[in-house]
Every structure is written in structure tokens, then in C-alpha cells.
CSV table of C-alpha atoms in Angstrom, one decimal:
chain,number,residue,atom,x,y,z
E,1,UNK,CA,24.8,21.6,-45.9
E,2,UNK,CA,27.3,18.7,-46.8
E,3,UNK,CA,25.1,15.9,-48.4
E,4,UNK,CA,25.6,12.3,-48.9
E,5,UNK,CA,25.0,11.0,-52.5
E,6,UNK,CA,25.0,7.4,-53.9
E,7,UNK,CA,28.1,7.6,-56.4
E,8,UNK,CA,28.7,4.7,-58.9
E,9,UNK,CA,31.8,2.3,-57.8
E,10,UNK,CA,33.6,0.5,-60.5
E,11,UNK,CA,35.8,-2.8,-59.1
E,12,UNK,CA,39.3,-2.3,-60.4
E,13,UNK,CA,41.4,-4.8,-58.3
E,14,UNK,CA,41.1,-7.2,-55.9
E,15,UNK,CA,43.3,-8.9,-53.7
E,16,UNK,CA,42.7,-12.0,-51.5
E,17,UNK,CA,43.4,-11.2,-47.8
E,18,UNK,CA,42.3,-14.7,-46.2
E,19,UNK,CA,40.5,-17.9,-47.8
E,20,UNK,CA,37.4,-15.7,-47.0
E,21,UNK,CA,38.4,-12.2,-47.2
E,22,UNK,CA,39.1,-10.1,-49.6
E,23,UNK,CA,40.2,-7.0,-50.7
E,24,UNK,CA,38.5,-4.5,-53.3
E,25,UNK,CA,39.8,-1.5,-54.9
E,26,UNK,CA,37.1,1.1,-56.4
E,27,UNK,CA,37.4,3.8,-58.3
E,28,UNK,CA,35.0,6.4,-57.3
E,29,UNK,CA,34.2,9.4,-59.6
E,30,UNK,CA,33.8,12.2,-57.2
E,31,UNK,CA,35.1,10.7,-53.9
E,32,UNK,CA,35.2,13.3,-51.9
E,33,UNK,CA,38.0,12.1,-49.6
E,34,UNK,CA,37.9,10.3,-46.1
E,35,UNK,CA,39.8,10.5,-42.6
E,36,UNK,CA,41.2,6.6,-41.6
E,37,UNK,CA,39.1,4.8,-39.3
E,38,UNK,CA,35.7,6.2,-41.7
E,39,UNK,CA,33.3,3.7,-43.3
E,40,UNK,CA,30.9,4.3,-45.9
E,41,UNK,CA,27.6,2.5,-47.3
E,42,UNK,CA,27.7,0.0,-50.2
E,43,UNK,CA,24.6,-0.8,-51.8
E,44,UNK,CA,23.7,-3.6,-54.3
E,45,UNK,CA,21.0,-3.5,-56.7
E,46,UNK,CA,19.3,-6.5,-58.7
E,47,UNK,CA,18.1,-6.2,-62.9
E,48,UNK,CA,14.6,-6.3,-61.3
E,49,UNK,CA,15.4,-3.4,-58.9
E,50,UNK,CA,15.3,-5.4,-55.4
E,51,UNK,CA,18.7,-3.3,-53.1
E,52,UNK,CA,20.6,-4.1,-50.2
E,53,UNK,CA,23.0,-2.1,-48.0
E,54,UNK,CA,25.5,-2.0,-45.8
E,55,UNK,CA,28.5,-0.2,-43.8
E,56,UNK,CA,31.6,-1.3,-44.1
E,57,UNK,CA,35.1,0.4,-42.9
E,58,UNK,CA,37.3,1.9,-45.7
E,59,UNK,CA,40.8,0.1,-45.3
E,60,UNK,CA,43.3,3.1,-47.0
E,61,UNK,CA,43.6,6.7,-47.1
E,62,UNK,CA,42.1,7.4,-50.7
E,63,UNK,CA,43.9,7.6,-53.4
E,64,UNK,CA,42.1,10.7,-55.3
E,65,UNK,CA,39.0,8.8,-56.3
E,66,UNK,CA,40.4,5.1,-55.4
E,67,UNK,CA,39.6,3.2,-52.3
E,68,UNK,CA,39.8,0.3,-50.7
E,69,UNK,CA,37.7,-1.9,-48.7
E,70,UNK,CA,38.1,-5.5,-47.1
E,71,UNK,CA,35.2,-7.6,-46.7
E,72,UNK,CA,34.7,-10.7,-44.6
E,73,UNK,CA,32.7,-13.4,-45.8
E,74,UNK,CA,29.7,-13.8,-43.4
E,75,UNK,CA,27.8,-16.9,-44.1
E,76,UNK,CA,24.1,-16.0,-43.6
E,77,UNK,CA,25.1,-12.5,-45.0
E,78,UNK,CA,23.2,-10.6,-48.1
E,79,UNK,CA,25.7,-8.6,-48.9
E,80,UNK,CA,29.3,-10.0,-48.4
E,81,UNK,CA,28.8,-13.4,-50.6
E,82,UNK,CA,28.5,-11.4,-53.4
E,83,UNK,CA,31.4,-8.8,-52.5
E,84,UNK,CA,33.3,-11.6,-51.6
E,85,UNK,CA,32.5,-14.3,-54.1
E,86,UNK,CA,30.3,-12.7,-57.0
E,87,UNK,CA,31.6,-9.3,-57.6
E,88,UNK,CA,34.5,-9.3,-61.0
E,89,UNK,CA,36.3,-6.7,-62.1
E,90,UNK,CA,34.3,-3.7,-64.2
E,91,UNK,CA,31.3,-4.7,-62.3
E,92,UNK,CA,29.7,-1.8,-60.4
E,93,UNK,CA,27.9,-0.8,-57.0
E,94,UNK,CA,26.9,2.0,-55.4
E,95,UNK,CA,29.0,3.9,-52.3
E,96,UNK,CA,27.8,6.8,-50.0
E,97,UNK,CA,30.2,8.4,-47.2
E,98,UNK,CA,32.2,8.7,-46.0
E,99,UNK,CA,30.4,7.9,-42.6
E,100,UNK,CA,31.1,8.8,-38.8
E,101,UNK,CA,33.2,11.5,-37.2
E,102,UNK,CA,34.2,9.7,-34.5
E,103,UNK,CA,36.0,6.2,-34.7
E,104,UNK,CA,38.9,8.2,-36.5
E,105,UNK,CA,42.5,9.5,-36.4
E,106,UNK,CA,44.4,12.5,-38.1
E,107,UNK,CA,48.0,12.8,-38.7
E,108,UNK,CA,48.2,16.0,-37.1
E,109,UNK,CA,47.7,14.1,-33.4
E,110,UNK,CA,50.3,13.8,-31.8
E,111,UNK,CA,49.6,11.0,-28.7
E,112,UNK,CA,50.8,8.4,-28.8
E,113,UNK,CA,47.8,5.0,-30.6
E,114,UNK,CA,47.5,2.0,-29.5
E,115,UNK,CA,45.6,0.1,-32.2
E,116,UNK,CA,43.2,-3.2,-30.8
E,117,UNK,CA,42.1,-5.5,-33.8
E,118,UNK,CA,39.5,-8.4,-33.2
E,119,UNK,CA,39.5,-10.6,-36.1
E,120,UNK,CA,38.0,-8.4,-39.4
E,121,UNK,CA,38.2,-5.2,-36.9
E,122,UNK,CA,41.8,-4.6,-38.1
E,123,UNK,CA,40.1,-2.9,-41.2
E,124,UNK,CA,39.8,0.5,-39.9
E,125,UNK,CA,43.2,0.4,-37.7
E,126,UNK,CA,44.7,-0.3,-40.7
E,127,UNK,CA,43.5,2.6,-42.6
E,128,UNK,CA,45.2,4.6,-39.3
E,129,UNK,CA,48.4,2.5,-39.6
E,130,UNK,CA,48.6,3.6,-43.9
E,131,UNK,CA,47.6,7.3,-43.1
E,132,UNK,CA,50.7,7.2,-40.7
E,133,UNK,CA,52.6,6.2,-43.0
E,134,UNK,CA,51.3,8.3,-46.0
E,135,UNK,CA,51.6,11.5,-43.6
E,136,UNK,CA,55.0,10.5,-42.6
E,137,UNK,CA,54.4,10.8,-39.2
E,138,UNK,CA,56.4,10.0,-35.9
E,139,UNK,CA,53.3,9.0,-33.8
E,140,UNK,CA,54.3,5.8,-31.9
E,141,UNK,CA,51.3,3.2,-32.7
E,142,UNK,CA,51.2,0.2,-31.2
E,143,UNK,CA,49.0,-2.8,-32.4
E,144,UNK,CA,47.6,-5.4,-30.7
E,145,UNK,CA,46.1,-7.8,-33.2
E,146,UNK,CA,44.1,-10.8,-32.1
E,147,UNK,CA,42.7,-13.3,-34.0
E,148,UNK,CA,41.6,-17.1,-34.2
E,149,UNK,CA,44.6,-18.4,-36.1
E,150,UNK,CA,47.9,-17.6,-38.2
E,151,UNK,CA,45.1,-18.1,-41.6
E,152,UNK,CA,42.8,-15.1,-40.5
E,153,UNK,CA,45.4,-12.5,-41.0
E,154,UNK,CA,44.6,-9.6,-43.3
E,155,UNK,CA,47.3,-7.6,-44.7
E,156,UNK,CA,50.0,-10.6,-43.6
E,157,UNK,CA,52.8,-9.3,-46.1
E,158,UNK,CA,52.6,-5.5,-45.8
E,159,UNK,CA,52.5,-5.8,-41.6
E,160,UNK,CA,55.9,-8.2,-41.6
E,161,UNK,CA,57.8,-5.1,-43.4
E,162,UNK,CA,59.7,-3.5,-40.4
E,163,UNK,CA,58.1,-0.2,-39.8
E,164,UNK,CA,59.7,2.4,-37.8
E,165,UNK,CA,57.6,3.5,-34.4
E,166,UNK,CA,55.2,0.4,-35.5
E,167,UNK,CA,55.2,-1.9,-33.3
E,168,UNK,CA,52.3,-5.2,-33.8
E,169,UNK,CA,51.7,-8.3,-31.5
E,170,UNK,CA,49.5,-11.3,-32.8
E,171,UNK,CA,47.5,-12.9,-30.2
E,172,UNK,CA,46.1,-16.6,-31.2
E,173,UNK,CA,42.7,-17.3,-29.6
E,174,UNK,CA,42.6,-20.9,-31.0
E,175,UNK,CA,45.4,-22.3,-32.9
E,176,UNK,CA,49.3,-20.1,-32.6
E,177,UNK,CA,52.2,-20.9,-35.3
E,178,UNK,CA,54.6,-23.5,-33.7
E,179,UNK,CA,56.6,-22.6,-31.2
E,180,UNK,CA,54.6,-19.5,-30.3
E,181,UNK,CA,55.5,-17.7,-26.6
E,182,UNK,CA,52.2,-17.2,-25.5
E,183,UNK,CA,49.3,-20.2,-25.3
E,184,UNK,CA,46.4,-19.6,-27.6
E,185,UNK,CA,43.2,-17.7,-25.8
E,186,UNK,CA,41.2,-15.0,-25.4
E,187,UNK,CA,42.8,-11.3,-24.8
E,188,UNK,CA,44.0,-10.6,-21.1
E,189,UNK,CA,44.9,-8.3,-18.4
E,190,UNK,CA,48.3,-8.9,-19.4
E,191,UNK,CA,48.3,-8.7,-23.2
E,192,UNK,CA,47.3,-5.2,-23.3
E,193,UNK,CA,49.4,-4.2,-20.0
E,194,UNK,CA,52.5,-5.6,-22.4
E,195,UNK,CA,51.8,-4.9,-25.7
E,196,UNK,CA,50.2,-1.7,-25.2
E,197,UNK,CA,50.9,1.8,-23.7
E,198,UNK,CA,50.9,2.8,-20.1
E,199,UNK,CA,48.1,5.0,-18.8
E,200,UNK,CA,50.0,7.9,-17.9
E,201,UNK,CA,51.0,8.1,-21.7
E,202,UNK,CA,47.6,8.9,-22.7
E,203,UNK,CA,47.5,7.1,-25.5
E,204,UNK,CA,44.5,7.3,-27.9
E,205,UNK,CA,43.1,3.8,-27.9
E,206,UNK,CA,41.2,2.5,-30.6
E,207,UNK,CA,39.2,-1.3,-30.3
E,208,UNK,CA,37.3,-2.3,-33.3
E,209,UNK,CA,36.2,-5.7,-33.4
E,210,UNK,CA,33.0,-7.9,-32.7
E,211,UNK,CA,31.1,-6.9,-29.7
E,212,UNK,CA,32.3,-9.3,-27.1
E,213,UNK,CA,35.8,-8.6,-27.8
E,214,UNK,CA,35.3,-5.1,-27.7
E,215,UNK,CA,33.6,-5.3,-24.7
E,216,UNK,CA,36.2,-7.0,-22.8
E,217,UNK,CA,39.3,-5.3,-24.6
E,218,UNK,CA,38.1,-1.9,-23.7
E,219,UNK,CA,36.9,-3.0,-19.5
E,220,UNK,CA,40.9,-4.1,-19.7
E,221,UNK,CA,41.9,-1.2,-21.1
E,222,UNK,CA,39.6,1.0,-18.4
E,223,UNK,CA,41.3,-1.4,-16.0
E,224,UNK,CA,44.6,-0.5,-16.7
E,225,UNK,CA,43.7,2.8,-15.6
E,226,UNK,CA,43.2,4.4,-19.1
E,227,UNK,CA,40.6,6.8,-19.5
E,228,UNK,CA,37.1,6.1,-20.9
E,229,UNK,CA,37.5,9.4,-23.3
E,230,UNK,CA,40.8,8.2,-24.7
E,231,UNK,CA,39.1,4.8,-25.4
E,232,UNK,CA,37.1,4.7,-28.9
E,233,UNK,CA,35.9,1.4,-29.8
E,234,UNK,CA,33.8,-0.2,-33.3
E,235,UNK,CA,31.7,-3.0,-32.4
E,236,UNK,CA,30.3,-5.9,-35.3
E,237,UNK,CA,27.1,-6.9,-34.4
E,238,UNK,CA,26.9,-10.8,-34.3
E,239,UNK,CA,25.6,-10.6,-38.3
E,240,UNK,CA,26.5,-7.5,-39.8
E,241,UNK,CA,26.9,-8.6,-43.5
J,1,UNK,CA,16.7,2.5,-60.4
J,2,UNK,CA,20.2,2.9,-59.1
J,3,UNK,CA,22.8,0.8,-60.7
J,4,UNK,CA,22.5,-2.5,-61.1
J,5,UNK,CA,25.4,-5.0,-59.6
J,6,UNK,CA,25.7,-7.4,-62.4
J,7,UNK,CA,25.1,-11.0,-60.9
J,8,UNK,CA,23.2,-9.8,-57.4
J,9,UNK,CA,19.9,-11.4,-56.3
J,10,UNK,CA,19.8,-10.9,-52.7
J,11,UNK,CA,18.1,-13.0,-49.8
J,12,UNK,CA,15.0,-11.1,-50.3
J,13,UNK,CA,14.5,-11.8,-46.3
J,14,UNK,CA,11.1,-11.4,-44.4
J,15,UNK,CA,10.5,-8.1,-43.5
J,16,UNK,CA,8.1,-6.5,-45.7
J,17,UNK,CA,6.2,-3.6,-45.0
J,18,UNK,CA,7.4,-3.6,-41.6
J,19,UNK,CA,11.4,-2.7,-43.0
J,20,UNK,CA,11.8,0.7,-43.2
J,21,UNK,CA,13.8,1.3,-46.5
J,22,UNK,CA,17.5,0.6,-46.8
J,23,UNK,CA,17.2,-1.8,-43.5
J,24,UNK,CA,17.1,-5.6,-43.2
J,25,UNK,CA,15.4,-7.9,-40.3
J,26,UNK,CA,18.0,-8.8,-37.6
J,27,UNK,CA,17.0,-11.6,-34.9
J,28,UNK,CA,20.1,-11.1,-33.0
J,29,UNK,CA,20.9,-8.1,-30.9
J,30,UNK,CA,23.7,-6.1,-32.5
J,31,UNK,CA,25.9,-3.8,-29.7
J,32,UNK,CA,27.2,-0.1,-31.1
J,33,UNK,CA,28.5,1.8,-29.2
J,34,UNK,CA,31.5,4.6,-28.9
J,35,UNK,CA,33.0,3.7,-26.0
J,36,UNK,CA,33.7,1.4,-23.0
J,37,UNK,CA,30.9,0.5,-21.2
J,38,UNK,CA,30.1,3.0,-18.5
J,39,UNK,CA,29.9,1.0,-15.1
J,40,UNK,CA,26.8,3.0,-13.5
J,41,UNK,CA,26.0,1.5,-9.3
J,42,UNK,CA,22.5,1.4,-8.9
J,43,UNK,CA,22.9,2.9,-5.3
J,44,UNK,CA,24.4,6.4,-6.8
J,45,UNK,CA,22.4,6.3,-10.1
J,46,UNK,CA,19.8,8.9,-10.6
J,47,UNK,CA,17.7,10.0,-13.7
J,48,UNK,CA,17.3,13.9,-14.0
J,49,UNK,CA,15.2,16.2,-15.8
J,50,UNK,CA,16.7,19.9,-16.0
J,51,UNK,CA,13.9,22.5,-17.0
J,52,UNK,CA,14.5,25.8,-19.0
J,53,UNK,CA,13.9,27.8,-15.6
J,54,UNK,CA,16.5,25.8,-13.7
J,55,UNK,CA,14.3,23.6,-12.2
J,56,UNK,CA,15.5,19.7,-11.5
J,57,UNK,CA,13.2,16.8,-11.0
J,58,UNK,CA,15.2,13.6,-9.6
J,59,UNK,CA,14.5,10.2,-9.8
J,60,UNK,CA,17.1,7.3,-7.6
J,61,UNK,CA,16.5,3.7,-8.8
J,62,UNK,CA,14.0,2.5,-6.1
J,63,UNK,CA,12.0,5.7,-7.4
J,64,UNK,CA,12.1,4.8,-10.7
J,65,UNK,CA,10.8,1.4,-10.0
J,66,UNK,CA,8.3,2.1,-8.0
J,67,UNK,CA,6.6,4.0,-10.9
J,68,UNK,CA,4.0,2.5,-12.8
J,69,UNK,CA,5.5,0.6,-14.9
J,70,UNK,CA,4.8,-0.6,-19.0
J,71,UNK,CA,6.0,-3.5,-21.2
J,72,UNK,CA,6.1,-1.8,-25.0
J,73,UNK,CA,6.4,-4.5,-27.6
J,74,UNK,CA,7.7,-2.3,-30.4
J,75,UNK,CA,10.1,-2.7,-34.0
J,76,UNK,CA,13.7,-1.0,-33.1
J,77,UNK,CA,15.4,0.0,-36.4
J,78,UNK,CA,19.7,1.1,-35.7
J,79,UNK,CA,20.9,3.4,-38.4
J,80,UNK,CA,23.6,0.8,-39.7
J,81,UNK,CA,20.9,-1.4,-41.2
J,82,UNK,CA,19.6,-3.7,-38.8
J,83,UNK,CA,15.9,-3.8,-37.9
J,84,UNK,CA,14.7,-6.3,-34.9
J,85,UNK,CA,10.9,-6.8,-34.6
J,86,UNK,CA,9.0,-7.0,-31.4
J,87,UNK,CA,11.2,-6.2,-28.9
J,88,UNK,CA,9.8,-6.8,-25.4
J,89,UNK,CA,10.8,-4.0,-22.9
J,90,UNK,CA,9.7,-2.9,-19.3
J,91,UNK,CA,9.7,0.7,-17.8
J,92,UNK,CA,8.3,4.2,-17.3
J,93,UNK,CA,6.7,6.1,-20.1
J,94,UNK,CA,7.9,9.6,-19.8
J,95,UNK,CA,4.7,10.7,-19.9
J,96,UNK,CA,4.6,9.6,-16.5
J,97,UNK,CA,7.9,11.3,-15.5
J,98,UNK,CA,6.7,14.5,-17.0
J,99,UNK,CA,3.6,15.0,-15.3
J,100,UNK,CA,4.7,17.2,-12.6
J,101,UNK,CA,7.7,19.1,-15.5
J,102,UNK,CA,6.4,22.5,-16.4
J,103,UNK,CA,8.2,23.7,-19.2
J,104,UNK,CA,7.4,25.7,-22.5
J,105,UNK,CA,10.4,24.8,-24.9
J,106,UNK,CA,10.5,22.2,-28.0
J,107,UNK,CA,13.9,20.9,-27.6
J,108,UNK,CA,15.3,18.2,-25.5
J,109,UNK,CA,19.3,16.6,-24.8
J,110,UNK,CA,19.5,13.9,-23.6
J,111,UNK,CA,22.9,12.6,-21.5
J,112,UNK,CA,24.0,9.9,-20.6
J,113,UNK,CA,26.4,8.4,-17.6
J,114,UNK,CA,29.7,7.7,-19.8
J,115,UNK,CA,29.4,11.5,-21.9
J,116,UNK,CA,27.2,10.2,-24.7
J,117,UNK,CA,24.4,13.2,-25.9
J,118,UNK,CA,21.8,13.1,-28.4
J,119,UNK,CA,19.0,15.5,-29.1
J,120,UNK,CA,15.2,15.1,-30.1
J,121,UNK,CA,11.9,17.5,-30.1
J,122,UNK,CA,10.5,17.0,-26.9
J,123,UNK,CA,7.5,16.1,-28.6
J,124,UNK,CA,9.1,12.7,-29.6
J,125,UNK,CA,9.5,12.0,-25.9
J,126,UNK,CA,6.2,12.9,-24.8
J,127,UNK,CA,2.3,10.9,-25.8
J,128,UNK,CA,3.1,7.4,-25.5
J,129,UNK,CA,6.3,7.2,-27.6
J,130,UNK,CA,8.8,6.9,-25.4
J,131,UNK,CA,10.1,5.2,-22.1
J,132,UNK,CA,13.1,4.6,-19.6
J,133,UNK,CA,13.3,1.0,-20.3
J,134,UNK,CA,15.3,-1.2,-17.7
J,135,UNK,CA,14.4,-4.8,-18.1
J,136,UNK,CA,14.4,-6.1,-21.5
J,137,UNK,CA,12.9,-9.3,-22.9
J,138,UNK,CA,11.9,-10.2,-19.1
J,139,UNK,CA,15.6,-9.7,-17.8
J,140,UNK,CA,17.3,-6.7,-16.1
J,141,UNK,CA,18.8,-4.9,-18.6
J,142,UNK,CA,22.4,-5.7,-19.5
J,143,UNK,CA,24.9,-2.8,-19.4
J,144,UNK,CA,26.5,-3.5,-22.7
J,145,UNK,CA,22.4,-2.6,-24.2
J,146,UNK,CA,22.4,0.4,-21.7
J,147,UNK,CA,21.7,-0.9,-18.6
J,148,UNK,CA,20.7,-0.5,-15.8
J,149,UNK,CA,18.3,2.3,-17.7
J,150,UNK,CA,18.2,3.4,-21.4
J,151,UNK,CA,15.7,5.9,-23.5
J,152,UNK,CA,13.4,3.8,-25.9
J,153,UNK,CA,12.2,6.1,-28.7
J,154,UNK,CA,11.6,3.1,-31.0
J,155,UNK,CA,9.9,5.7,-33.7
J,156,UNK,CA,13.7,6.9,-34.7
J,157,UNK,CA,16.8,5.7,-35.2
J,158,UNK,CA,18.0,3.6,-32.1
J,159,UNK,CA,21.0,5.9,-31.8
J,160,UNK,CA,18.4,8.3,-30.4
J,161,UNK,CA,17.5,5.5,-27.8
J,162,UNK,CA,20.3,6.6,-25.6
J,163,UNK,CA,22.4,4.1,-23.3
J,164,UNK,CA,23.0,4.3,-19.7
J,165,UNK,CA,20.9,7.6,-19.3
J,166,UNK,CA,21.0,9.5,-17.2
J,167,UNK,CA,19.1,12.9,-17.7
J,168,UNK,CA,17.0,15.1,-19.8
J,169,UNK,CA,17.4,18.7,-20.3
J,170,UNK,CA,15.1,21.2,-21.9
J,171,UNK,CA,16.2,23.7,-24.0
J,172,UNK,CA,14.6,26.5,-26.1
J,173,UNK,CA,17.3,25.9,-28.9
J,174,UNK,CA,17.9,22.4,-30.6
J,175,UNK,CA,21.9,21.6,-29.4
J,176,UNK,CA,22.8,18.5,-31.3
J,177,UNK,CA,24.2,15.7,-29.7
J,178,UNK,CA,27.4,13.0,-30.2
J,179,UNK,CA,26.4,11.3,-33.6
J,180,UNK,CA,24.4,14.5,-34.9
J,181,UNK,CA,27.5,16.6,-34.8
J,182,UNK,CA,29.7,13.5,-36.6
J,183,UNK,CA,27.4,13.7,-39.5
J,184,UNK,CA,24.4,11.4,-38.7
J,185,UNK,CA,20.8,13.0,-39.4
J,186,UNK,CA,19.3,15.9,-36.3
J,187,UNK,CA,16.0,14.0,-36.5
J,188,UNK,CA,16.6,10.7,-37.4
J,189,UNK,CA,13.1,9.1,-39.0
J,190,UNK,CA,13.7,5.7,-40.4
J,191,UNK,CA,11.0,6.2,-42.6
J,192,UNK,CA,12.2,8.8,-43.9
J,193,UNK,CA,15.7,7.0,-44.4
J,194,UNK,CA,17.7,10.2,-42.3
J,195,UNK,CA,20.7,8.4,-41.3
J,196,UNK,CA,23.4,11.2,-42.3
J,197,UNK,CA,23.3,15.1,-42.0
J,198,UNK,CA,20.9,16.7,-45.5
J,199,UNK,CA,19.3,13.0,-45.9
């Protein structure tokens, strides 16, 4: 029987995704590999023994034993200050996964994705949208990102690169750049009927974000006519970490 | 001791003795689920229990509430970490539904409206440990926490607790269920930290 074991996790980069996000890449001695969309545990221990853990989603394919994580700065969190604030390079935690069978896409499918990103629930899609690209596949993939304003993007630079059979939409909930086309609010009806596939496509639809959005991103989707198997959704509880 | 993050105190939050290991108290009420949420009318839902000899006892909604009903207080723990104390929820013990069952196996699955399974020893369902909650905290219960009716087995993990059931089947082998074939734990004992398959 496969087993999960707490591995050591050395910090070898870090890049800052958002005033309160950032990026952190791992090296993993024994990483045994990972399908996009996984997550995996990280746990912190104190000099006087005291732990902590928590899930969060892996960001890239792996790169043999390196792999990458973004983590969101929550503000009552336990976890995520020191990820996001503490944490230098050659420090170390702990990592067991990778974790869930479910939330996840191979490169061997062949329908068509339609990525939907609340806020830090990019993470995962973007691990789908770097497979793609790794595998060299054709899959179409759309992405519908939403997010409170132009600042809160992760990833900004590598998701301007034009990227064949990519195609993203930003969706402002509070403040848009100037001049953007559509007002700032929540995701509609019409945003995903736009931006994303038609039902009869049967696209593989995957929402990840915190639990209201998801919520309503995936009764619009159902709406649209898609169907409740070909809809897989992540949900952030309103702490998390 | 594991090793140690250089720098890393931690809020050292209430909990105590209470926290199973590896989880930490919530006060919210965190969602997680797979999917959309299934949109289940009261006037066609119905709670089943399928025996080993192919015998089905039905329950419609005005059934199940007209059942003696009880308000468990209990401490729900969800596999990713969070851990909510005294939850207050009203509805059936199973014991209750059971009375009339006649079966002889050790296994149950459980399914739900939406395609959701998960699997348990029937003897976690049965003696007090288990209900088909649908009020919570004094309010129907909302769909997006499994409403109209969920399982409460608050001794395991609350993936185990399943959403918008809607039936029991007995079976004389153990047939695991969504999360227990995607790698989470068969059993699922907080106390015993069994959150992913050979924990």
C-alpha cells in the first residue's frame, strides 16, 4: 500500500506573486511526483516541538524533486505568516502528498478545460495550465480568472505571454484597470456564457476558489446547461491558513 | 521531533485536549466539497436503506420528520485541518431508522443525491453515533452544508458525514467510496490521524 511520509523541504527560491503572495520553490528529496491540480500538507515545527499543518495546492508540474507552491497571506492564519513573511532561503519544513485524486487533469485528456480562478484559487489551474504546456498538448483551455483588482494577480508576467489554444479573461470584482470593457462585480451569467465553452462541448470544468464563489460559479456553470460530473470545484474555507 | 522551521512559534490556539492531532480549532464553517451543489426538492426527496437480501426501507421528508427527533451537540473534525467544537444539530439517530432493518453484514455505502459515495462499518452508524441531521444550529439546513439532509458521524472524519444523502446500502464486502478510492484513509479516525490511504 502507497504510504504518505513527512519528507524534509528545503526553500530554494522565492518569488513575490502579489504584495501578499508569494511564491516558494522546494526541493524535495524523494518527491515522488504529482498530477496538476494535487495539493499536499506542509507542516511547521517550533525548537520546543509545538507543529502546525496545513494543505495547500502545488502550483507546477515537478521538476524531479522541485516544486512549487504559492501561498496567500491570511491574516489570522498560523501558518501562512510565516510561509509568507518568516520563511528564508535554506530554511526547512516538512511536506506530505501529494494529496486528492480528484480536483486534477492529465495531459492525455483530450476535452476541451475551462479553468475558473477565484482570487488565490488560480493556484491549482495554474499547475493544469504549466502541465499543458510541459506535455505540449493541443487541449483548448480557457480561463476565466476573477479577482478583486489588477494588484491580486498571481503569475501576471508568465499569463501576458501569448499562448497558443490559451485563452484567459480577468474579471474585476472591485477596482478594473482604466478603461476596462466590463464594470467591476461579482461573476455572472454572462461571463462564463462568454468566456467560457458551450455545454454541448463538454468541457471539463474546473472552479477552485473561496466557497461563495465557487458556489455561485459552478450553479452558473450548471445553468448554462453543463453537466454536474463535468464540473469539479476546490472550495477555501473562510480561514484556511 | 520532526524538523524544526527555523523562526516558527505558532498561535498556540485553544483547543487542547479536545484537537485531535495535526488539526486546529475553527469557529467559522468551512464548505468542501467536489462538486456543484446538488439541488435536491423536498417533495421528490427520499432517504433509503437497501439491505443485503434486497430489501428497501423508504423514508419521504414528512416521514423523516415526523420521527423522533435529537439535537447532538458534538466536536466535528474535516480531514484538511479544521476542527469546530459544539456544533448544534437536529435529526434522526439511525438507530431509530434501523429498528425495523434486519440485516447480518458489517459494511455500509453510503450515497448521496449529486453521485458522492463513502463507506463506513455499519457499526459506526449504529448505538448512538450517528444521525440524518437536517437543521443545524436551530436553522434548516443549508444546501451548500448538505442540506436538506446530511449523515453526522462526528466520531470520523467529516468527509464521512456525507452531504445531501440520500441512502444507505448494506453490503457484506467494504466498497470504498469517492475520497477513499482518491487516496484518503478507508476508516478515517481523527484520533488516529487517518487522513490518507496506509496512515
Amino acid at each position: 500500500m502507497r504510504r504518505l511520509i513527512w519528507r524534509a523541504a528545503t526553500l530554494v527560491e522565492v518569488r513575490a506573486e502579489t504584495a501578499t503572495a508569494r511564491t516558494l520553490v522546494l526541493d524535495v528529496p524523494g518527491w515522488p511526483g504529482h498530477l496538476a491540480g494535487q495539493h499536499l500538507d506542509v507542516r511547521l515545527t517550533a525548537d520546543d516541538g509545538y507543529s502546525a499543518q496545513r494543505s495547500y495546492s502545488l502550483a507546477a508540474p515537478a521538476d524531479g524533486e522541485r516544486i512549487e507552491l504559492t501561498v496567500e497571506l491570511v491574516d489570522d492564519g498560523e501558518v501562512s505568516p510565516y510561509l509568507t513573511e518568516v520563511i528564508e532561503v535554506g530554511d526547512q519544513v516538512e511536506v506530505r502528498g501529494p494529496v486528492g485524486g480528484w480536483f486534477v487533469w492529465r495531459p492525455e485528456s483530450r476535452a476541451p478545460v475551462l479553468l475558473v480562478a477565484g482570487g488565490s484559487g488560480i493556484v491549482p489551474l495554474m499547475a493544469m495550465i504549466r502541465a499543458r504546456r510541459l506535455a505540449g498538448s493541443r487541449t483548448p483551455f480557457r480561463l476565466l480568472y476573477s479577482l478583486r483588482d489588477p494588484g491580486r494577480r498571481y503569475y501576471a508576467a508568465e499569463l501576458r505571454r501569448p499562448e497558443p489554444g490559451l485563452d484567459i479573461t480577468y474579471l474585476y470584482t472591485r477596482t478594473t484597470p482604466e478603461d476596462w470593457p466590463r464594470k467591476a462585480g461579482r461573476v455572472m451569467l454572462g461571463d462564463l456564457a462568454e468566456s467560457g465553452w458551450p455545454a454541448d462541448f463538454e468541457p471539463d470544468c474546473y472552479v477552485c476558489g473561496p466557497t461563495g464563489f465557487v458556489e455561485v460559479a459552478a450553479d452558473l456553470l450548471l445553468d448554462l446547461g453543463h453537466a454536474p460530473e463535468h464540473v469539479r470545484t476546490e472550495r477555501f474555507g473562510p480561514s484556511g491558513g | 521531533m520532526g524538523i524544526i522551521s527555523r523562526g516558527f512559534r505558532g498561535r498556540r490556539t485553544e483547543g487542547g485536549d479536545r484537537l485531535p492531532p495535526g488539526q486546529y480549532l475553527e469557529h467559522g464553517f468551512p464548505v468542501l466539497s467536489a462538486g456543484p451543489t446538488p439541488r435536491v426538492p423536498l417533495d421528490r426527496w427520499e432517504f433509503a436503506i437497501d439491505t443485503e437480501t434486497g430489501q428497501t426501507h423508504r423514508w419521504t421528508w414528512p416521514e423523516l420528520t415526523a420521527l423522533p427527533a435529537e439535537t447532538p451537540t458534538v466536536d466535528i473534525h474535516c480531514v484538511t485541518k479544521w476542527s469546530k467544537f459544539d456544533t448544534n444539530w437536529e435529526g434522526v439517530s439511525l438507530d431509530t431508522l434501523f429498528e425495523d432493518v434486519e440485516t447480518s453484514v458489517e459494511y455500509a455505502q453510503v450515497y448521496s443525491y449529486g453521485g458522492y459515495t463513502t463507506n463506513l462499518p455499519l457499526e459506526d452508524l449504529l448505538d448512538g453515533k450517528a444521525w440524518l441531521a437536517y437543521r443545524y444550529d436551530g436553522e434548516e439546513l443549508e444546501p451548500r452544508h448538505g442540506g436538506p439532509v446530511r449523515l453526522l458521524v462526528p466520531h470520523l472524519y467529516f468527509w464521512k458525514s456525507a452531504k445531501w444523502v440520500r441512502g444507505i446500502r448494506l453490503t457484506n464486502e467494504d466498497w470504498p467510496g469517492f475520497w477513499e478510492t482518491a487516496g484518503y484513509h478507508n476508516y478515517g479516525d481523527p484520533w488516529r490521524e487517518q487522513r490518507y490511504e496506509g496512515d
